Amino acid sequence: MKTLLLKDNEQDILKAAEILKNGGLVGMPTETVYGLGANALNPQAVAKIFKAKGRPMDNPLIVHISCFEDIEKFNLVSEIPDKAKILAENFWPGPITVILKKGSLVPDEVSAGLDTVAIRYPNHKTANKLIKMAELPIAAPSANLSGSPSPTTAQHVINDLNGRIDAVIDGGICDVGLESTVITLAQDPPKLLRPGGITLEMLESVIGKVLVDNAVLNKLEDNAKPASPGMKYKHYSPKANVIILKANDEDFVDFINCNKSEEIAAICYDEDTAKLNVKKYSLGKKEDLEKHAHNLFEILREIDLNKTIKTVYSRCPETKGVGMAVYNRLIRAAGFEVKNLEKS
Ligand code: AMP
Ligand code: MG
């Protein structure tokens, strides 16, 4: 199959909408990462997403809508709790996915057999236009091959999925750069299943107590069943061995410099770059957590392009604010390997 590279204009978005209506797959920009969209109400179209990505069938998809009313219009859920309305009023359109009890029209392929469905209204004008033009809810996971970092540019999508999908719309670089926050309202108190651009602190400020699923910050036991199936898969892992260094500013730099080698690189902050003698990739200024989120996947992909690097030592993000999302992704890239230099 030839993958069309579409532009971010009316005519091309219409072409993409036709592809979706006909059961095809379209890579679409959103403010989080690029999504791989298909008609969420068509089981055959949804099955193609799993095939193109090599995604395990037990990992459910997020259904994207272009206004709150779409939830009722397409019968996506069986009930809308008040907290869902509050989250929507405060954070939609935006980088947050809400899990609700599933409606009868949502195919099992979308929810991977669960009795819940994940819904998001993205804050991206191209994605919204595409969903409106297709007149459908759009199931879309991240548009990467399963196991590689989520794509934040159309080129990343092409690198992974060229020839496996019908089209991708080039809408430039994604703003947030990390996947959406996922929260389930199928239980009360609600539970954060995946941290993202909408932080735990922001959620609690509008709906009160929110639990944090154990898999967000910790490694699951081998046989444990996570609330969000995606959490059990090894994610975002470059070929080089990533090790998180828990250390103060000075020790981080000293540790890396005394291991100096062509095969070693650092994921660091702007403040570290002049001091490090190895190849380095900066997440941004130390305090700029949004920037860290924005840069992380691009850095992981860049590291994969460098064949010499065997080991990458990374700064250890704090788990406050958006830092929780950065930590959650980085700890998976590191296969949960943390070296603690603070213990002495
Ligand atoms: P992706 O679209 O690749 O960012 O992955 C979507 C994430 O949402 C995965 O981690 C899924 O496991 C999670 N997810 C989707 N639907 C549900 C659901 N019904 N219940 C729990 N987690 C879900
Ligand atoms: Mg993904």
Coordinates of C-alpha atoms in Angstrom, one line a residue, residues 25 28 33 56 61 71 82 119 132-133 151 175 205 221 256 262-263 266 277 284 324 326 328 332:
L25 CA -6.3 4.3 8.4
M28 CA -3.4 12.5 12.3
V33 CA 1.3 12.9 19.8
P56 CA -1.4 -6.6 21.2
L61 CA -7.9 2.3 22.0
I71 CA -20.6 11.0 23.4
D82 CA -21.1 14.4 37.0
I119 CA -12.8 9.0 25.3
K132 CA -16.1 16.5 12.1
M133 CA -15.7 15.9 8.3
P151 CA 5.5 10.0 17.1
D175 CA 2.7 20.8 21.3
S205 CA -8.4 20.8 42.1
E221 CA 4.8 -7.8 39.3
I256 CA 29.1 10.4 33.9
E262 CA 32.0 7.2 22.9
E263 CA 29.5 4.6 23.9
A266 CA 23.5 11.7 28.9
N277 CA 32.2 15.4 28.5
G284 CA 15.5 21.8 28.6
M324 CA 5.1 12.7 36.9
V326 CA 8.0 12.5 32.2
N328 CA 6.4 7.5 34.0
R332 CA 9.7 2.6 31.1

